[in-house]
Amino acid sequence: MLTPPRSKQLRIGHLLLHPQRYAKLLGLAGYYRRFIKDFLKIAKSFTELTQKNKKYIWGKDQETAFQLLKQKLCEDPILALPEGNNDLVVYCDASHQGLGAVLMQREKVISYPSQQLKPNKENYTTYDLELEEVVFALKI
């Protein structure tokens, strides 16, 4: 998934000591997020560390998420290319933390789109959130 030099650099995994480094990691990982299942759930603890008013604490949750994200970024993706527009299926999972989906065609995964929930949508019903996720998934 990553080029060999970046993959090797990530596997070495120097301890990240500064919030700006978390932002860089999230930027790199964010580029590949639709290839990583449950990306938002994994990256949530990093996102919290980059917020201005949050105290910077490296804990067990961050270490676990960092190791899992490294593993996912270094794996080869198991995704298929879409073959036309026929037989596309979207499986959605919506909650008040974020939206996630799996876009499939003929039993093969095409993409894992996900996005954080915007504050203006926090009061939406689950039905509306899942409909929002279907639209988002099909735009990709």
Coordinates of C-alpha atoms in Angstrom, one line a residue:
M1 CA 0.0 0.0 0.0
L2 CA 2.7 2.5 1.0
T3 CA 5.9 2.9 -1.0
P4 CA 8.8 0.8 0.5
P5 CA 10.7 3.7 2.0
R6 CA 7.6 5.1 3.8
S7 CA 6.5 1.7 4.8
K8 CA 10.0 1.0 6.4
Q9 CA 9.9 4.4 8.1
L10 CA 6.5 3.6 9.5
R11 CA 7.5 0.1 10.7
I12 CA 10.4 1.5 12.6
G13 CA 7.8 3.7 14.4
H14 CA 9.8 6.2 16.3
L15 CA 7.7 7.3 19.3
L16 CA 5.8 10.4 18.3
L17 CA 6.5 13.1 20.9
H18 CA 4.8 16.2 19.4
P19 CA 1.2 16.8 18.3
Q20 CA 2.3 18.1 14.9
R21 CA 3.7 14.7 14.2
Y22 CA 0.3 13.2 14.9
A23 CA -1.2 15.6 12.4
K24 CA 1.4 14.4 9.8
L25 CA 0.5 10.8 10.5
L26 CA -3.2 11.5 10.2
G27 CA -2.5 13.3 6.9
L28 CA -0.6 10.3 5.6
A29 CA -3.2 7.8 6.8
G30 CA -6.1 10.0 5.7
Y31 CA -4.9 9.7 2.1
Y32 CA -5.4 6.0 2.4
R33 CA -8.5 6.0 4.6
R34 CA -11.0 4.6 2.1
F35 CA -8.7 1.5 1.9
I36 CA -8.7 1.0 5.7
K37 CA -11.7 -0.6 7.3
D38 CA -12.9 1.3 10.5
F39 CA -10.4 4.1 9.9
L40 CA -12.3 6.7 11.9
K41 CA -12.6 4.4 14.9
I42 CA -8.8 3.7 14.8
A43 CA -7.8 7.4 14.3
K44 CA -10.2 8.9 16.9
S45 CA -7.6 9.0 19.7
F46 CA -5.1 10.7 17.4
T47 CA -7.6 13.3 16.3
E48 CA -8.3 14.1 19.9
L49 CA -4.6 14.7 20.5
T50 CA -4.4 17.3 17.7
Q51 CA -7.2 19.5 19.1
K52 CA -5.9 22.8 20.6
N53 CA -7.8 22.7 23.9
K54 CA -7.0 19.1 24.7
K55 CA -4.1 18.1 27.0
Y56 CA -1.5 16.1 25.2
I57 CA -1.3 12.7 26.8
W58 CA 0.1 9.6 25.2
G59 CA -1.8 6.7 26.7
K60 CA -2.5 3.0 26.1
D61 CA -5.4 3.8 23.6
Q62 CA -3.1 6.0 21.5
E63 CA -0.4 3.3 21.4
T64 CA -2.8 0.6 20.5
A65 CA -4.3 2.8 17.7
F66 CA -0.9 3.8 16.5
Q67 CA 0.2 0.1 16.2
L68 CA -3.0 -0.9 14.5
L69 CA -2.8 2.0 12.0
K70 CA 0.8 1.1 11.2
Q71 CA -0.2 -2.4 10.6
K72 CA -3.1 -1.4 8.3
L73 CA -1.0 1.1 6.3
C74 CA 1.7 -1.5 5.7
E75 CA -0.7 -4.3 4.5
D76 CA -1.5 -4.8 0.9
P77 CA -5.1 -3.7 0.2
I78 CA -7.6 -6.3 -0.6
L79 CA -9.9 -4.2 -2.8
A80 CA -11.3 -4.7 -6.2
L81 CA -11.8 -2.2 -9.0
P82 CA -15.5 -1.5 -9.9
E83 CA -16.7 -3.1 -13.1
G84 CA -19.2 -0.7 -14.5
N85 CA -22.1 0.6 -12.4
N86 CA -24.0 -2.7 -12.0
D87 CA -24.6 -4.6 -8.8
L88 CA -23.2 -2.0 -6.4
V89 CA -24.2 -2.7 -2.8
V90 CA -23.6 -0.3 0.1
Y91 CA -23.6 -1.5 3.7
C92 CA -23.9 1.5 6.1
D93 CA -23.1 2.0 9.8
A94 CA -24.1 5.4 11.2
S95 CA -23.8 6.7 14.7
H96 CA -23.5 10.1 16.4
Q97 CA -19.7 9.7 16.3
G98 CA -19.3 9.1 12.6
L99 CA -20.4 7.5 9.4
G100 CA -19.0 4.4 7.8
A101 CA -19.8 2.2 4.9
V102 CA -18.6 -0.7 2.8
L103 CA -19.1 -0.3 -1.0
M104 CA -19.2 -3.8 -2.6
Q105 CA -19.7 -5.2 -6.1
R106 CA -20.3 -9.0 -6.6
E107 CA -19.0 -9.9 -3.1
K108 CA -15.8 -7.9 -3.6
V109 CA -15.0 -4.8 -1.5
I110 CA -14.5 -1.6 -3.6
S111 CA -14.0 0.9 -0.8
Y112 CA -14.5 1.7 2.9
P113 CA -15.7 5.3 2.9
S114 CA -16.0 7.0 6.3
Q115 CA -16.4 10.5 7.7
Q116 CA -16.7 12.2 11.0
L117 CA -20.1 13.6 11.9
K118 CA -20.3 17.4 11.5
P119 CA -21.7 19.3 14.5
N120 CA -24.8 20.5 12.6
K121 CA -25.8 16.8 11.9
E122 CA -25.5 15.6 15.5
N123 CA -29.3 15.7 16.0
Y124 CA -30.1 13.8 12.9
T125 CA -32.0 10.5 13.4
T126 CA -30.2 7.2 12.6
Y127 CA -32.3 6.8 9.5
D128 CA -31.2 10.3 8.2
L129 CA -27.5 9.6 9.1
E130 CA -27.5 6.3 7.2
L131 CA -29.1 7.9 4.2
E132 CA -26.4 10.6 4.4
E133 CA -23.8 7.8 4.4
V134 CA -25.3 6.1 1.4
V135 CA -25.0 9.4 -0.6
F136 CA -21.5 9.9 0.6
A137 CA -20.4 6.4 -0.3
L138 CA -21.8 6.6 -3.8
K139 CA -20.1 9.9 -4.5
I140 CA -16.7 8.2 -4.0

